């Protein structure tokens, strides 16, 4: 489970983000987000990038669930995960919000370092594979940046942070800029 290729990390992230969107659109949590087995016991995932991503996805689910319940826009039983024998939202092993953001930032930096490593290798040896690897690691770094900003946005909103309305425009601008970079490839 260690030493994933950048393309494998990207596949895991893209698929699970698609499942998150399906859940937000109203599909069953157990049949969307929790089809990713890593989410059932993220504390046991040895790979730091995947483990951090899993904790982030669980935090996003909890933030969205809390926003939906607080807004009275869904029935409470639609957002119960404990009755389905799925991991509870208040996992004792879960990192704090600040620790999670720091960990996501670290993953973003790790991905950027890998991109630079492959870029310099490409310049030295002119291997097409290194150029592709560089692009994929850079794409992974952009997804971690997107994830970090999304966590900040939803976390501030869900926790009713006093600074949310002051921070929201900047976070939205950052999300839009990151999405543009992701789409540009």
Short mmCIF file of N, CA and C in Angstrom, two decimals:
data_model
loop_
_atom_site.label_atom_id
_atom_site.label_comp_id
_atom_site.label_asym_id
_atom_site.label_seq_id
_atom_site.Cartn_x
_atom_site.Cartn_y
_atom_site.Cartn_z
N UNK A 1 0.82 -1.19 0.00
CA UNK A 1 0.00 0.00 0.00
C UNK A 1 0.86 1.26 0.00
N UNK A 2 2.17 1.12 0.13
CA UNK A 2 3.07 2.27 0.07
C UNK A 2 3.53 2.49 -1.36
N UNK A 3 4.15 3.63 -1.55
CA UNK A 3 4.79 3.97 -2.82
C UNK A 3 3.82 3.96 -4.01
N UNK A 4 2.74 4.65 -3.87
CA UNK A 4 1.81 4.81 -4.98
C UNK A 4 2.46 5.68 -6.04
N UNK A 5 2.06 5.48 -7.27
CA UNK A 5 2.43 6.41 -8.34
C UNK A 5 1.48 7.60 -8.26
N UNK A 6 1.91 8.72 -8.80
CA UNK A 6 1.08 9.92 -8.78
C UNK A 6 -0.28 9.65 -9.45
N UNK A 7 -0.27 8.91 -10.53
CA UNK A 7 -1.51 8.62 -11.24
C UNK A 7 -2.46 7.80 -10.37
N UNK A 8 -1.92 6.95 -9.52
CA UNK A 8 -2.76 6.16 -8.63
C UNK A 8 -3.38 7.03 -7.53
N UNK A 9 -2.59 7.94 -6.99
CA UNK A 9 -3.14 8.90 -6.03
C UNK A 9 -4.27 9.70 -6.67
N UNK A 10 -4.02 10.17 -7.88
CA UNK A 10 -5.03 10.96 -8.59
C UNK A 10 -6.31 10.17 -8.81
N UNK A 11 -6.18 8.91 -9.17
CA UNK A 11 -7.36 8.06 -9.41
C UNK A 11 -8.18 7.91 -8.13
N UNK A 12 -7.50 7.68 -7.01
CA UNK A 12 -8.20 7.54 -5.73
C UNK A 12 -8.93 8.83 -5.39
N UNK A 13 -8.23 9.95 -5.56
CA UNK A 13 -8.83 11.24 -5.21
C UNK A 13 -10.02 11.59 -6.11
N UNK A 14 -9.84 11.40 -7.40
CA UNK A 14 -10.91 11.77 -8.34
C UNK A 14 -12.16 10.93 -8.10
N UNK A 15 -11.97 9.64 -7.91
CA UNK A 15 -13.12 8.76 -7.71
C UNK A 15 -13.85 9.09 -6.40
N UNK A 16 -13.08 9.30 -5.35
CA UNK A 16 -13.73 9.58 -4.06
C UNK A 16 -14.37 10.97 -4.03
N UNK A 17 -13.80 11.94 -4.73
CA UNK A 17 -14.45 13.26 -4.82
C UNK A 17 -15.76 13.15 -5.61
N UNK A 18 -15.74 12.34 -6.65
CA UNK A 18 -16.98 12.12 -7.41
C UNK A 18 -18.04 11.48 -6.52
N UNK A 19 -17.62 10.55 -5.67
CA UNK A 19 -18.56 9.91 -4.74
C UNK A 19 -19.06 10.89 -3.69
N UNK A 20 -18.20 11.80 -3.25
CA UNK A 20 -18.63 12.84 -2.31
C UNK A 20 -19.73 13.70 -2.93
N UNK A 21 -19.55 14.07 -4.17
CA UNK A 21 -20.55 14.88 -4.87
C UNK A 21 -21.86 14.09 -4.99
N UNK A 22 -21.77 12.81 -5.32
CA UNK A 22 -22.98 11.99 -5.40
C UNK A 22 -23.73 11.97 -4.06
N UNK A 23 -22.98 11.87 -2.96
CA UNK A 23 -23.61 11.88 -1.64
C UNK A 23 -24.29 13.22 -1.38
N UNK A 24 -23.59 14.31 -1.70
CA UNK A 24 -24.17 15.64 -1.48
C UNK A 24 -25.43 15.82 -2.31
N UNK A 25 -25.47 15.19 -3.48
CA UNK A 25 -26.66 15.27 -4.34
C UNK A 25 -27.81 14.43 -3.82
N UNK A 26 -27.57 13.61 -2.78
CA UNK A 26 -28.67 12.89 -2.17
C UNK A 26 -28.58 11.38 -2.17
N UNK A 27 -27.51 10.83 -2.73
CA UNK A 27 -27.36 9.37 -2.73
C UNK A 27 -26.89 8.90 -1.35
N UNK A 28 -26.99 7.63 -1.14
CA UNK A 28 -26.66 7.01 0.15
C UNK A 28 -25.15 7.11 0.43
N UNK A 29 -24.81 7.51 1.65
CA UNK A 29 -23.41 7.65 2.07
C UNK A 29 -22.67 6.32 1.96
N UNK A 30 -23.30 5.24 2.38
CA UNK A 30 -22.65 3.93 2.36
C UNK A 30 -22.37 3.46 0.93
N UNK A 31 -23.17 3.91 -0.03
CA UNK A 31 -23.00 3.46 -1.41
C UNK A 31 -22.21 4.45 -2.25
N UNK A 32 -21.76 5.52 -1.65
CA UNK A 32 -20.97 6.51 -2.38
C UNK A 32 -19.62 6.68 -1.70
N UNK A 33 -19.55 7.55 -0.73
CA UNK A 33 -18.29 7.90 -0.09
C UNK A 33 -17.62 6.69 0.55
N UNK A 34 -18.38 5.88 1.27
CA UNK A 34 -17.77 4.79 2.02
C UNK A 34 -17.53 3.53 1.19
N UNK A 35 -17.62 3.64 -0.13
CA UNK A 35 -17.15 2.54 -0.97
C UNK A 35 -15.62 2.53 -1.02
N UNK A 36 -15.01 3.62 -0.62
CA UNK A 36 -13.55 3.69 -0.51
C UNK A 36 -13.15 3.05 0.82
N UNK A 37 -12.59 1.87 0.76
CA UNK A 37 -12.31 1.09 1.96
C UNK A 37 -11.33 1.76 2.90
N UNK A 38 -10.44 2.58 2.38
CA UNK A 38 -9.49 3.29 3.23
C UNK A 38 -10.21 4.14 4.28
N UNK A 39 -11.41 4.60 3.98
CA UNK A 39 -12.13 5.48 4.90
C UNK A 39 -12.64 4.77 6.15
N UNK A 40 -12.75 3.47 6.09
CA UNK A 40 -13.29 2.74 7.23
C UNK A 40 -12.32 2.71 8.41
N UNK A 41 -11.03 2.72 8.15
CA UNK A 41 -10.01 2.76 9.21
C UNK A 41 -8.80 3.56 8.73
N UNK A 42 -8.97 4.88 8.57
CA UNK A 42 -7.87 5.69 8.03
C UNK A 42 -6.63 5.69 8.91
N UNK A 43 -6.80 5.47 10.21
CA UNK A 43 -5.64 5.45 11.11
C UNK A 43 -4.72 4.28 10.80
N UNK A 44 -5.19 3.27 10.09
CA UNK A 44 -4.37 2.11 9.76
C UNK A 44 -3.75 2.18 8.37
N UNK A 45 -4.01 3.25 7.64
CA UNK A 45 -3.44 3.40 6.30
C UNK A 45 -1.99 3.86 6.45
N UNK A 46 -1.02 3.07 5.97
CA UNK A 46 0.38 3.44 6.17
C UNK A 46 0.86 4.61 5.30
N UNK A 47 0.25 4.82 4.17
CA UNK A 47 0.67 5.88 3.26
C UNK A 47 0.17 7.24 3.77
N UNK A 48 1.09 8.17 3.98
CA UNK A 48 0.72 9.47 4.56
C UNK A 48 -0.25 10.25 3.67
N UNK A 49 -0.02 10.26 2.38
CA UNK A 49 -0.88 11.04 1.49
C UNK A 49 -2.31 10.50 1.48
N UNK A 50 -2.45 9.19 1.38
CA UNK A 50 -3.78 8.58 1.38
C UNK A 50 -4.45 8.74 2.74
N UNK A 51 -3.69 8.54 3.81
CA UNK A 51 -4.24 8.69 5.16
C UNK A 51 -4.75 10.11 5.39
N UNK A 52 -3.95 11.10 5.03
CA UNK A 52 -4.36 12.50 5.18
C UNK A 52 -5.58 12.79 4.32
N UNK A 53 -5.58 12.26 3.11
CA UNK A 53 -6.72 12.46 2.23
C UNK A 53 -7.99 11.85 2.84
N UNK A 54 -7.86 10.66 3.40
CA UNK A 54 -9.02 10.00 4.02
C UNK A 54 -9.56 10.83 5.18
N UNK A 55 -8.68 11.28 6.07
CA UNK A 55 -9.14 12.10 7.20
C UNK A 55 -9.80 13.39 6.69
N UNK A 56 -9.27 13.94 5.61
CA UNK A 56 -9.84 15.16 5.04
C UNK A 56 -11.23 14.90 4.48
N UNK A 57 -11.38 13.80 3.79
CA UNK A 57 -12.68 13.45 3.22
C UNK A 57 -13.71 13.21 4.32
N UNK A 58 -13.29 12.54 5.39
CA UNK A 58 -14.20 12.34 6.53
C UNK A 58 -14.59 13.67 7.18
N UNK A 59 -13.61 14.57 7.29
CA UNK A 59 -13.91 15.89 7.87
C UNK A 59 -14.89 16.65 6.97
N UNK A 60 -14.67 16.59 5.66
CA UNK A 60 -15.60 17.25 4.73
C UNK A 60 -17.01 16.68 4.87
N UNK A 61 -17.11 15.37 4.98
CA UNK A 61 -18.42 14.73 5.16
C UNK A 61 -19.09 15.24 6.43
N UNK A 62 -18.33 15.34 7.48
CA UNK A 62 -18.89 15.82 8.75
C UNK A 62 -19.32 17.28 8.65
N UNK A 63 -18.50 18.10 8.01
CA UNK A 63 -18.87 19.52 7.83
C UNK A 63 -20.15 19.66 7.02
N UNK A 64 -20.24 18.92 5.91
CA UNK A 64 -21.43 18.99 5.06
C UNK A 64 -22.65 18.48 5.82
N UNK A 65 -22.47 17.38 6.53
CA UNK A 65 -23.58 16.83 7.32
C UNK A 65 -24.07 17.84 8.34
N UNK A 66 -23.13 18.49 9.02
CA UNK A 66 -23.51 19.47 10.04
C UNK A 66 -24.22 20.67 9.42
N UNK A 67 -23.74 21.13 8.29
CA UNK A 67 -24.37 22.27 7.60
C UNK A 67 -25.79 21.91 7.19
N UNK A 68 -25.97 20.71 6.64
CA UNK A 68 -27.29 20.26 6.20
C UNK A 68 -28.25 20.14 7.38
N UNK A 69 -27.77 19.56 8.47
CA UNK A 69 -28.64 19.39 9.64
C UNK A 69 -28.97 20.74 10.28
N UNK A 70 -27.99 21.60 10.40
CA UNK A 70 -28.23 22.93 10.99
C UNK A 70 -29.17 23.77 10.14
N UNK A 71 -29.13 23.55 8.83
CA UNK A 71 -29.98 24.32 7.92
C UNK A 71 -31.37 23.73 7.77
N UNK A 72 -31.61 22.59 8.42
CA UNK A 72 -32.91 21.90 8.33
C UNK A 72 -33.34 21.67 6.88
N UNK A 73 -32.39 21.25 6.06
CA UNK A 73 -32.71 21.02 4.65
C UNK A 73 -32.82 19.54 4.31
N UNK A 74 -32.59 18.66 5.29
CA UNK A 74 -32.71 17.22 5.07
C UNK A 74 -33.30 16.59 6.32
N UNK A 75 -33.75 15.38 6.16
CA UNK A 75 -34.20 14.61 7.30
C UNK A 75 -32.98 14.07 8.04
N UNK A 76 -32.98 14.13 9.35
CA UNK A 76 -31.83 13.73 10.14
C UNK A 76 -31.43 12.27 9.89
N UNK A 77 -32.40 11.39 9.71
CA UNK A 77 -32.06 9.99 9.52
C UNK A 77 -31.30 9.75 8.21
N UNK A 78 -31.40 10.67 7.25
CA UNK A 78 -30.65 10.53 6.01
C UNK A 78 -29.16 10.73 6.22
N UNK A 79 -28.78 11.34 7.32
CA UNK A 79 -27.37 11.65 7.56
C UNK A 79 -26.82 10.90 8.77
N UNK A 80 -27.44 9.80 9.14
CA UNK A 80 -26.93 8.98 10.24
C UNK A 80 -25.96 7.97 9.68
N UNK A 81 -24.73 7.98 10.17
CA UNK A 81 -23.76 7.00 9.70
C UNK A 81 -23.55 5.89 10.71
N UNK A 82 -23.79 6.14 11.97
CA UNK A 82 -23.52 5.12 12.98
C UNK A 82 -24.49 3.94 12.87
N UNK A 83 -25.70 4.18 12.42
CA UNK A 83 -26.66 3.09 12.31
C UNK A 83 -26.31 2.13 11.18
N UNK A 84 -25.42 2.52 10.30
CA UNK A 84 -25.03 1.67 9.18
C UNK A 84 -23.72 0.95 9.43
N UNK A 85 -23.26 0.97 10.68
CA UNK A 85 -21.98 0.36 11.07
C UNK A 85 -20.81 0.99 10.32
N UNK A 86 -20.94 2.26 10.01
CA UNK A 86 -19.86 3.01 9.38
C UNK A 86 -19.13 3.80 10.45
N UNK A 87 -17.94 4.28 10.14
CA UNK A 87 -17.18 5.00 11.15
C UNK A 87 -17.96 6.20 11.67
N UNK A 88 -18.03 6.39 12.99
CA UNK A 88 -18.73 7.54 13.53
C UNK A 88 -17.98 8.83 13.21
N UNK A 89 -18.70 9.93 13.20
CA UNK A 89 -18.09 11.21 12.85
C UNK A 89 -17.13 11.71 13.92
N UNK A 90 -17.29 11.25 15.13
CA UNK A 90 -16.40 11.70 16.21
C UNK A 90 -15.41 10.60 16.56
N UNK A 91 -14.49 10.31 15.67
CA UNK A 91 -13.49 9.26 15.86
C UNK A 91 -12.38 9.80 16.77
N UNK A 92 -12.04 9.07 17.80
CA UNK A 92 -11.03 9.52 18.75
C UNK A 92 -9.65 9.64 18.10
N UNK A 93 -9.40 8.89 17.04
CA UNK A 93 -8.11 8.94 16.35
C UNK A 93 -8.01 10.09 15.35
N UNK A 94 -9.13 10.73 15.07
CA UNK A 94 -9.15 11.78 14.06
C UNK A 94 -8.30 12.97 14.49
N UNK A 95 -7.55 13.54 13.56
CA UNK A 95 -6.76 14.73 13.90
C UNK A 95 -7.67 15.95 14.09
N UNK A 96 -7.18 16.92 14.83
CA UNK A 96 -7.94 18.17 14.99
C UNK A 96 -7.97 18.88 13.65
N UNK A 97 -8.85 19.86 13.53
CA UNK A 97 -8.97 20.61 12.28
C UNK A 97 -7.65 21.28 11.92
N UNK A 98 -6.99 21.89 12.91
CA UNK A 98 -5.72 22.56 12.65
C UNK A 98 -4.64 21.57 12.22
N UNK A 99 -4.58 20.43 12.91
CA UNK A 99 -3.59 19.41 12.57
C UNK A 99 -3.86 18.85 11.17
N UNK A 100 -5.13 18.70 10.82
CA UNK A 100 -5.49 18.18 9.51
C UNK A 100 -5.07 19.15 8.41
N UNK A 101 -5.34 20.44 8.61
CA UNK A 101 -4.93 21.44 7.62
C UNK A 101 -3.41 21.46 7.45
N UNK A 102 -2.70 21.32 8.55
CA UNK A 102 -1.24 21.28 8.50
C UNK A 102 -0.77 20.05 7.73
N UNK A 103 -1.41 18.93 7.96
CA UNK A 103 -1.06 17.69 7.28
C UNK A 103 -1.36 17.77 5.79
N UNK A 104 -2.49 18.38 5.43
CA UNK A 104 -2.83 18.54 4.01
C UNK A 104 -1.81 19.45 3.34
N UNK A 105 -1.41 20.51 4.02
CA UNK A 105 -0.38 21.42 3.49
C UNK A 105 0.93 20.66 3.28
N UNK A 106 1.28 19.79 4.21
CA UNK A 106 2.49 18.98 4.09
C UNK A 106 2.41 18.05 2.88
N UNK A 107 1.24 17.47 2.64
CA UNK A 107 1.04 16.60 1.48
C UNK A 107 1.16 17.40 0.18
N UNK A 108 0.64 18.61 0.20
CA UNK A 108 0.75 19.49 -0.97
C UNK A 108 2.23 19.77 -1.26
N UNK A 109 3.00 20.06 -0.21
CA UNK A 109 4.42 20.35 -0.37
C UNK A 109 5.19 19.11 -0.83
N UNK A 110 4.85 17.96 -0.29
CA UNK A 110 5.49 16.70 -0.71
C UNK A 110 5.24 16.45 -2.19
N UNK A 111 4.01 16.67 -2.62
CA UNK A 111 3.67 16.47 -4.04
C UNK A 111 4.42 17.47 -4.92
N UNK A 112 4.52 18.70 -4.48
CA UNK A 112 5.26 19.72 -5.24
C UNK A 112 6.74 19.36 -5.34
N UNK A 113 7.31 18.85 -4.26
CA UNK A 113 8.72 18.43 -4.28
C UNK A 113 8.93 17.30 -5.28
N UNK A 114 8.00 16.35 -5.29
CA UNK A 114 8.10 15.25 -6.26
C UNK A 114 8.01 15.78 -7.69
N UNK A 115 7.13 16.75 -7.91
CA UNK A 115 6.99 17.35 -9.25
C UNK A 115 8.30 18.02 -9.66
N UNK A 116 8.90 18.77 -8.75
CA UNK A 116 10.18 19.45 -9.05
C UNK A 116 11.29 18.43 -9.31
N UNK A 117 11.31 17.35 -8.53
CA UNK A 117 12.32 16.30 -8.71
C UNK A 117 12.23 15.70 -10.11
N UNK A 118 11.00 15.38 -10.52
CA UNK A 118 10.82 14.80 -11.86
C UNK A 118 11.08 15.82 -12.95
N UNK A 119 10.76 17.08 -12.71
CA UNK A 119 11.01 18.14 -13.69
C UNK A 119 12.51 18.30 -13.91
N UNK A 120 13.28 18.32 -12.83
CA UNK A 120 14.73 18.47 -12.98
C UNK A 120 15.33 17.23 -13.64
N UNK A 121 14.81 16.07 -13.34
CA UNK A 121 15.27 14.84 -13.98
C UNK A 121 14.96 14.87 -15.47
N UNK A 122 13.79 15.42 -15.82
CA UNK A 122 13.41 15.53 -17.23
C UNK A 122 14.38 16.45 -17.97
N UNK A 123 14.74 17.57 -17.33
CA UNK A 123 15.67 18.52 -17.96
C UNK A 123 17.04 17.91 -18.15
N UNK A 124 17.47 17.08 -17.19
CA UNK A 124 18.79 16.46 -17.27
C UNK A 124 18.83 15.33 -18.28
N UNK A 125 17.82 14.49 -18.29
CA UNK A 125 17.85 13.27 -19.10
C UNK A 125 16.90 13.30 -20.29
N UNK A 126 16.02 14.27 -20.34
CA UNK A 126 15.01 14.39 -21.41
C UNK A 126 14.15 13.14 -21.56
N UNK A 127 13.77 12.56 -20.43
CA UNK A 127 12.90 11.39 -20.47
C UNK A 127 11.44 11.85 -20.41
N UNK A 128 10.66 11.41 -21.38
CA UNK A 128 9.25 11.80 -21.45
C UNK A 128 8.49 11.34 -20.21
N UNK A 129 8.87 10.19 -19.65
CA UNK A 129 8.20 9.67 -18.47
C UNK A 129 8.35 10.63 -17.28
N UNK A 130 9.54 11.23 -17.14
CA UNK A 130 9.75 12.18 -16.05
C UNK A 130 8.89 13.43 -16.22
N UNK A 131 8.70 13.87 -17.46
CA UNK A 131 7.83 15.02 -17.70
C UNK A 131 6.39 14.69 -17.32
N UNK A 132 5.93 13.51 -17.70
CA UNK A 132 4.58 13.08 -17.34
C UNK A 132 4.44 12.95 -15.83
N UNK A 133 5.43 12.34 -15.17
CA UNK A 133 5.41 12.21 -13.72
C UNK A 133 5.37 13.59 -13.05
N UNK A 134 6.13 14.52 -13.58
CA UNK A 134 6.14 15.88 -13.03
C UNK A 134 4.75 16.51 -13.13
N UNK A 135 4.12 16.35 -14.26
CA UNK A 135 2.77 16.90 -14.45
C UNK A 135 1.77 16.24 -13.49
N UNK A 136 1.89 14.94 -13.32
CA UNK A 136 0.96 14.23 -12.43
C UNK A 136 1.17 14.62 -10.98
N UNK A 137 2.42 14.76 -10.53
CA UNK A 137 2.68 15.18 -9.15
C UNK A 137 2.20 16.62 -8.94
N UNK A 138 2.37 17.45 -9.95
CA UNK A 138 1.88 18.82 -9.85
C UNK A 138 0.35 18.84 -9.76
N UNK A 139 -0.30 17.98 -10.53
CA UNK A 139 -1.76 17.87 -10.46
C UNK A 139 -2.20 17.41 -9.07
N UNK A 140 -1.44 16.51 -8.49
CA UNK A 140 -1.74 16.04 -7.14
C UNK A 140 -1.58 17.16 -6.12
N UNK A 141 -0.54 17.96 -6.27
CA UNK A 141 -0.33 19.11 -5.37
C UNK A 141 -1.50 20.08 -5.47
N UNK A 142 -1.99 20.30 -6.70
CA UNK A 142 -3.14 21.21 -6.88
C UNK A 142 -4.40 20.66 -6.21
N UNK A 143 -4.58 19.36 -6.24
CA UNK A 143 -5.75 18.77 -5.58
C UNK A 143 -5.66 18.88 -4.06
N UNK A 144 -4.44 18.74 -3.54
CA UNK A 144 -4.29 18.94 -2.10
C UNK A 144 -4.53 20.41 -1.73
N UNK A 145 -4.11 21.33 -2.58
CA UNK A 145 -4.40 22.75 -2.33
C UNK A 145 -5.91 22.99 -2.35
N UNK A 146 -6.59 22.41 -3.33
CA UNK A 146 -8.04 22.52 -3.42
C UNK A 146 -8.70 21.95 -2.17
N UNK A 147 -8.24 20.78 -1.75
CA UNK A 147 -8.78 20.12 -0.57
C UNK A 147 -8.58 20.97 0.68
N UNK A 148 -7.40 21.54 0.82
CA UNK A 148 -7.10 22.37 1.99
C UNK A 148 -8.02 23.60 2.03
N UNK A 149 -8.20 24.22 0.89
CA UNK A 149 -9.07 25.40 0.83
C UNK A 149 -10.52 25.02 1.09
N UNK A 150 -10.94 23.89 0.55
CA UNK A 150 -12.30 23.41 0.78
C UNK A 150 -12.54 23.11 2.26
N UNK A 151 -11.56 22.51 2.90
CA UNK A 151 -11.66 22.23 4.34
C UNK A 151 -11.75 23.53 5.14
N UNK A 152 -10.96 24.52 4.76
CA UNK A 152 -11.02 25.81 5.45
C UNK A 152 -12.40 26.44 5.27
N UNK A 153 -12.92 26.41 4.05
CA UNK A 153 -14.20 27.03 3.76
C UNK A 153 -15.33 26.35 4.52
N UNK A 154 -15.47 25.04 4.34
CA UNK A 154 -16.56 24.33 4.99
C UNK A 154 -16.38 24.27 6.51
N UNK A 155 -15.13 24.17 6.96
CA UNK A 155 -14.88 24.15 8.39
C UNK A 155 -15.30 25.44 9.06
N UNK A 156 -14.95 26.57 8.45
CA UNK A 156 -15.35 27.87 9.01
C UNK A 156 -16.86 28.03 9.00
N UNK A 157 -17.49 27.59 7.91
CA UNK A 157 -18.94 27.72 7.81
C UNK A 157 -19.65 26.80 8.79
N UNK A 158 -19.24 25.55 8.84
CA UNK A 158 -19.90 24.57 9.70
C UNK A 158 -19.73 24.91 11.19
N UNK A 159 -18.58 25.44 11.53
CA UNK A 159 -18.30 25.76 12.93
C UNK A 159 -18.74 27.17 13.31
N UNK A 160 -19.39 27.83 12.36
CA UNK A 160 -19.91 29.19 12.58
C UNK A 160 -18.82 30.15 13.05
N UNK A 161 -17.70 30.09 12.39
CA UNK A 161 -16.58 30.96 12.71
C UNK A 161 -16.97 32.42 12.49
N UNK A 162 -16.59 33.26 13.43
CA UNK A 162 -16.92 34.69 13.31
C UNK A 162 -16.24 35.32 12.11
N UNK A 163 -15.10 34.77 11.74
CA UNK A 163 -14.36 35.34 10.62
C UNK A 163 -14.79 34.77 9.27
N UNK A 164 -15.79 33.88 9.26
CA UNK A 164 -16.17 33.21 8.02
C UNK A 164 -16.53 34.21 6.92
N UNK A 165 -17.39 35.18 7.23
CA UNK A 165 -17.86 36.09 6.18
C UNK A 165 -16.75 37.02 5.70
N UNK A 166 -15.76 37.25 6.52
CA UNK A 166 -14.61 38.03 6.08
C UNK A 166 -13.67 37.19 5.20
N UNK A 167 -13.52 35.90 5.56
CA UNK A 167 -12.61 35.01 4.84
C UNK A 167 -13.23 34.40 3.60
N UNK A 168 -14.54 34.26 3.57
CA UNK A 168 -15.22 33.53 2.49
C UNK A 168 -14.88 34.03 1.09
N UNK A 169 -14.91 35.35 0.83
CA UNK A 169 -14.59 35.78 -0.55
C UNK A 169 -13.18 35.37 -1.00
N UNK A 170 -12.20 35.47 -0.09
CA UNK A 170 -10.84 35.08 -0.47
C UNK A 170 -10.76 33.57 -0.70
N UNK A 171 -11.43 32.80 0.15
CA UNK A 171 -11.41 31.34 -0.02
C UNK A 171 -12.10 30.94 -1.32
N UNK A 172 -13.20 31.58 -1.65
CA UNK A 172 -13.90 31.28 -2.90
C UNK A 172 -13.02 31.63 -4.09
N UNK A 173 -12.35 32.78 -4.04
CA UNK A 173 -11.43 33.16 -5.12
C UNK A 173 -10.31 32.14 -5.27
N UNK A 174 -9.78 31.68 -4.13
CA UNK A 174 -8.71 30.69 -4.17
C UNK A 174 -9.22 29.36 -4.72
N UNK A 175 -10.42 28.96 -4.34
CA UNK A 175 -11.01 27.73 -4.89
C UNK A 175 -11.17 27.84 -6.40
N UNK A 176 -11.70 28.98 -6.86
CA UNK A 176 -11.88 29.17 -8.31
C UNK A 176 -10.56 29.14 -9.05
N UNK A 177 -9.53 29.81 -8.51
CA UNK A 177 -8.21 29.82 -9.15
C UNK A 177 -7.61 28.42 -9.19
N UNK A 178 -7.78 27.67 -8.11
CA UNK A 178 -7.25 26.30 -8.07
C UNK A 178 -7.99 25.40 -9.06
N UNK A 179 -9.29 25.55 -9.15
CA UNK A 179 -10.06 24.76 -10.10
C UNK A 179 -9.62 25.07 -11.53
N UNK A 180 -9.39 26.36 -11.83
CA UNK A 180 -8.92 26.74 -13.17
C UNK A 180 -7.57 26.07 -13.47
N UNK A 181 -6.67 26.05 -12.49
CA UNK A 181 -5.37 25.42 -12.69
C UNK A 181 -5.52 23.91 -12.89
N UNK A 182 -6.41 23.30 -12.13
CA UNK A 182 -6.63 21.86 -12.28
C UNK A 182 -7.18 21.57 -13.68
N UNK A 183 -8.15 22.35 -14.13
CA UNK A 183 -8.75 22.12 -15.43
C UNK A 183 -7.76 22.40 -16.58
N UNK A 184 -6.87 23.36 -16.35
CA UNK A 184 -5.87 23.68 -17.38
C UNK A 184 -4.84 22.58 -17.54
N UNK A 185 -4.73 21.75 -16.48
CA UNK A 185 -3.84 20.59 -16.54
C UNK A 185 -2.46 20.98 -16.19
#
